Amino acid sequence: METLAAVARAYNQLTIETIELDPPHANEVLVRVCAAGVCHSDLHTLRGELRAQPPLVLGHEGAGIVAAVGANVTRVKPGDRVLVNWLPADGTCPACLRGQPNLCERLPSTTLVGWLTDGTSRLRTLDGVPLKHYLGAATMSQFCVIDQASAIPFPADVPFEVAALIGCAVATGVGAVVNTARVEPGSSAAVIGCGGVGLSAILGCQLAGCHPIFAVDVLESRLDFAKQLGATETLNPLQCDIPGTLKAFSRGGVDYVFDTVGSAITVTQALHGTRPGGAAIIVGMHAAKTEVPLPIGALVFQNRRLLGSFVGSLRPLVDLPRLVELYRAGRLPVDLLVTQRYALADVAQAFADMESGAVARGVIVFE
Ligand SMILES: [Zn+2]
Ligand SMILES: [Zn+2]
């Protein structure tokens, strides 16, 4: 079948074009996409800064309606509303069995480089160029084919745009707080970077009972969003020294600092902004190939912890339905994150707005 999609033909070469999508194979599901979130990872990939290489169809946050299923599909049926989980773990490898399906051994050679779980693709351009599925999802398209492990059903009272965000930004931000850091109620926290993941981490800090919650960003517009979502203090690194200010505010630093940027500067700020015995949690991947010098004394003598969090230490089949239920219960106001909607034709504008801080989270909506 044909589908209109956002295609990265090469680095920095974004086109909106009609492409060919093959029917789902065994264990796969065809989804009519209703909403697709616009995430920094899509832009990093378009620029060639992450593992998946073009040509590929962009998008990995998404939600829609199952249109058809291949053989052996038992998890969903046509007509089901599903959100896309871009960590389709196999459930059988040692990583999965020890409770870390975000580190499933199948992912690095398939999903993370843009293949479906069997290592192949269902996508090609009309002139026959094979296309990969970004993160096994390729949700910036009217239709996508995903592994059934990527299809998480959700109830009809949850908007598609909310479900889409739960699959990546919310899972990553809330997961960092709840799964990776396991913060105690009443802990102090700071969140560096207030894009979609950082704002989700602020929602996670609220859910977990943190106080105070410091939001850190160089863009005042993003700090405004952070306030609306529950940050109690906002700090701009262009106006103050972040570790020094956190120490002054909170007797030697905060209990938990979440770095959702992931640059050499922010990792260092996160580590030095924690109190002795506190934890810095690195969530962002803006400079994933960068190395930073570590202050051994600050780690050892002051018993600090430095933790990595890949997609919020997500256990998709446990956490994604739980996040949906927390939204439905009013405990996780994900709809506040969606501040702008775009047509698929306006993906480039959506990326520009994300970078300028004009949006909390932009979402592509389909007719
Ligand atoms: Zn994402
Ligand atoms: Zn596995």
Short mmCIF file of C-alpha atoms in Angstrom, two decimals, residues 66-249:
data_model
loop_
_atom_site.label_atom_id
_atom_site.label_comp_id
_atom_site.label_asym_id
_atom_site.label_seq_id
_atom_site.Cartn_x
_atom_site.Cartn_y
_atom_site.Cartn_z
CA VAL A 66 -4.75 -1.38 14.37
CA ALA A 67 -5.76 -1.78 10.71
CA ALA A 68 -4.54 -5.34 10.08
CA VAL A 69 -2.49 -8.05 11.75
CA GLY A 70 -0.09 -10.68 10.41
CA ALA A 71 0.00 -14.36 11.35
CA ASN A 72 0.54 -15.34 15.01
CA VAL A 73 -0.51 -11.94 16.39
CA THR A 74 -2.21 -12.48 19.72
CA ARG A 75 -1.67 -9.19 21.59
CA VAL A 76 -4.00 -6.97 19.53
CA LYS A 77 -6.76 -7.15 16.88
CA PRO A 78 -7.99 -4.80 14.16
CA GLY A 79 -9.79 -1.80 15.64
CA ASP A 80 -7.72 -1.70 18.86
CA ARG A 81 -6.20 1.61 19.86
CA VAL A 82 -2.48 1.15 20.42
CA LEU A 83 0.46 3.28 21.41
CA VAL A 84 3.85 2.50 19.95
CA ASN A 85 6.50 1.07 22.24
CA TRP A 86 9.82 1.43 20.47
CA LEU A 87 11.51 -1.09 22.77
CA PRO A 88 10.05 -4.35 21.41
CA ALA A 89 12.03 -6.64 23.70
CA ASP A 90 12.02 -10.40 23.03
CA GLY A 91 11.27 -11.30 26.65
CA THR A 92 13.66 -14.24 26.53
CA CYS A 93 17.26 -12.97 26.65
CA PRO A 94 19.23 -12.55 29.91
CA ALA A 95 18.64 -8.77 29.98
CA CYS A 96 14.89 -9.26 29.67
CA LEU A 97 14.84 -12.05 32.23
CA ARG A 98 16.69 -9.98 34.82
CA GLY A 99 14.07 -7.25 34.42
CA GLN A 100 15.86 -4.88 32.06
CA PRO A 101 13.99 -5.21 28.74
CA ASN A 102 15.20 -1.72 27.75
CA LEU A 103 18.59 -3.42 27.36
CA CYS A 104 17.22 -6.44 25.44
CA GLU A 105 19.99 -8.09 23.43
CA ARG A 106 17.83 -8.05 20.28
CA LEU A 107 17.56 -4.26 20.13
CA PRO A 108 21.08 -3.07 19.11
CA SER A 109 21.17 -4.97 15.81
CA THR A 110 17.51 -4.41 14.88
CA THR A 111 15.37 -1.65 16.44
CA LEU A 112 18.16 0.76 17.30
CA VAL A 113 19.53 0.73 13.73
CA GLY A 114 16.10 0.94 12.09
CA TRP A 115 15.04 -2.61 11.23
CA LEU A 116 11.99 -4.51 12.37
CA THR A 117 12.69 -7.28 14.88
CA ASP A 118 13.50 -9.84 12.12
CA GLY A 119 16.18 -7.52 10.71
CA THR A 120 14.23 -6.49 7.59
CA SER A 121 12.08 -3.57 6.39
CA ARG A 122 8.58 -3.19 4.91
CA LEU A 123 9.31 0.29 3.50
CA ARG A 124 10.68 1.60 0.20
CA THR A 125 10.43 4.71 -1.94
CA LEU A 126 8.24 4.63 -5.04
CA ASP A 127 11.42 4.37 -7.10
CA GLY A 128 12.50 1.29 -5.15
CA VAL A 129 15.03 2.57 -2.60
CA PRO A 130 14.72 0.49 0.61
CA LEU A 131 13.91 2.58 3.71
CA LYS A 132 14.47 1.68 7.35
CA HIS A 133 11.88 2.09 10.14
CA TYR A 134 13.36 4.56 12.62
CA LEU A 135 13.49 2.71 15.96
CA GLY A 136 11.32 -0.02 14.48
CA ALA A 137 8.45 2.46 14.56
CA ALA A 138 8.50 4.99 11.67
CA THR A 139 5.43 6.75 13.02
CA MET A 140 5.72 9.95 10.98
CA SER A 141 3.62 8.23 8.35
CA GLN A 142 -0.10 7.69 7.75
CA PHE A 143 0.47 3.97 8.30
CA CYS A 144 3.24 1.98 9.96
CA VAL A 145 4.08 -1.70 10.43
CA ILE A 146 5.43 -2.62 13.87
CA ASP A 147 6.22 -5.80 15.81
CA GLN A 148 3.34 -6.90 18.02
CA ALA A 149 5.64 -6.33 21.00
CA SER A 150 5.56 -2.65 19.99
CA ALA A 151 1.76 -2.43 20.14
CA ILE A 152 0.42 -1.47 23.58
CA PRO A 153 -3.40 -1.25 23.72
CA PHE A 154 -5.01 1.66 25.57
CA PRO A 155 -8.60 2.68 26.42
CA ALA A 156 -10.73 4.94 24.21
CA ASP A 157 -10.88 7.80 26.74
CA VAL A 158 -7.14 8.53 26.31
CA PRO A 159 -6.40 10.97 23.45
CA PHE A 160 -4.08 9.65 20.75
CA GLU A 161 -1.64 12.54 21.26
CA VAL A 162 -1.36 11.73 24.99
CA ALA A 163 -0.81 8.04 24.27
CA ALA A 164 1.87 8.90 21.70
CA LEU A 165 3.87 10.93 24.22
CA ILE A 166 3.58 8.25 26.88
CA GLY A 167 5.52 5.94 24.54
CA CYS A 168 8.74 7.97 24.62
CA ALA A 169 9.03 11.38 26.31
CA VAL A 170 6.86 10.52 29.31
CA ALA A 171 8.25 7.00 29.66
CA THR A 172 11.79 8.40 29.63
CA GLY A 173 11.23 11.36 31.96
CA VAL A 174 8.96 9.70 34.51
CA GLY A 175 10.93 6.45 34.29
CA ALA A 176 14.17 8.22 35.18
CA VAL A 177 12.56 9.44 38.42
CA VAL A 178 10.54 6.39 39.38
CA ASN A 179 12.52 3.46 37.93
CA THR A 180 16.14 4.61 37.71
CA ALA A 181 16.45 6.96 40.70
CA ARG A 182 13.63 5.47 42.82
CA VAL A 183 13.34 8.78 44.65
CA GLU A 184 11.84 8.89 48.14
CA PRO A 185 8.82 11.17 48.80
CA GLY A 186 9.97 14.58 50.00
CA SER A 187 13.28 14.46 48.12
CA SER A 188 14.62 17.60 46.52
CA ALA A 189 15.20 17.40 42.78
CA ALA A 190 16.52 19.41 39.86
CA VAL A 191 15.84 18.79 36.19
CA ILE A 192 18.36 20.12 33.68
CA GLY A 193 16.83 20.70 30.26
CA CYS A 194 13.12 21.41 29.90
CA GLY A 195 12.23 19.85 26.54
CA GLY A 196 9.68 17.06 26.32
CA VAL A 197 11.73 14.61 28.40
CA GLY A 198 12.73 17.20 31.01
CA LEU A 199 9.15 18.41 31.40
CA SER A 200 8.09 14.78 31.77
CA ALA A 201 10.74 14.33 34.46
CA ILE A 202 9.17 17.30 36.28
CA LEU A 203 5.79 15.53 36.07
CA GLY A 204 7.56 12.43 37.43
CA CYS A 205 9.07 14.39 40.32
CA GLN A 206 5.61 15.67 41.21
CA LEU A 207 4.14 12.19 40.98
CA ALA A 208 6.89 10.92 43.29
CA GLY A 209 6.33 13.68 45.85
CA CYS A 210 9.53 15.70 45.35
CA HIS A 211 9.95 19.16 46.83
CA PRO A 212 11.41 21.53 45.84
CA ILE A 213 11.67 20.86 42.10
CA PHE A 214 14.21 23.06 40.31
CA ALA A 215 13.94 23.47 36.54
CA VAL A 216 17.08 24.45 34.62
CA ASP A 217 17.16 25.68 31.02
CA VAL A 218 18.82 28.41 28.95
CA LEU A 219 15.48 29.29 27.30
CA GLU A 220 13.00 31.34 29.34
CA SER A 221 10.07 29.97 27.29
CA ARG A 222 10.93 26.45 28.41
CA LEU A 223 11.23 27.61 32.03
CA ASP A 224 7.71 29.02 31.72
CA PHE A 225 6.44 25.61 30.59
CA ALA A 226 8.33 24.02 33.50
CA LYS A 227 6.54 26.30 35.99
CA GLN A 228 3.16 25.41 34.49
CA LEU A 229 4.00 21.72 34.86
CA GLY A 230 4.99 21.92 38.53
CA ALA A 231 8.57 23.20 38.89
CA THR A 232 8.81 25.26 42.08
CA GLU A 233 11.99 27.18 41.12
CA THR A 234 13.50 28.00 37.74
CA LEU A 235 17.19 28.63 37.05
CA ASN A 236 18.81 29.91 33.87
CA PRO A 237 22.51 28.90 33.50
CA LEU A 238 23.09 32.08 31.49
CA GLN A 239 22.31 34.04 34.67
CA CYS A 240 23.72 31.90 37.49
CA ASP A 241 26.13 29.10 38.32
CA ILE A 242 23.92 26.01 38.53
CA PRO A 243 25.79 23.84 41.08
CA GLY A 244 26.52 26.89 43.25
CA THR A 245 22.90 28.03 43.19
CA LEU A 246 21.56 24.54 43.93
CA LYS A 247 23.97 24.27 46.87
CA ALA A 248 22.94 27.67 48.21
CA PHE A 249 19.24 26.84 47.94
#
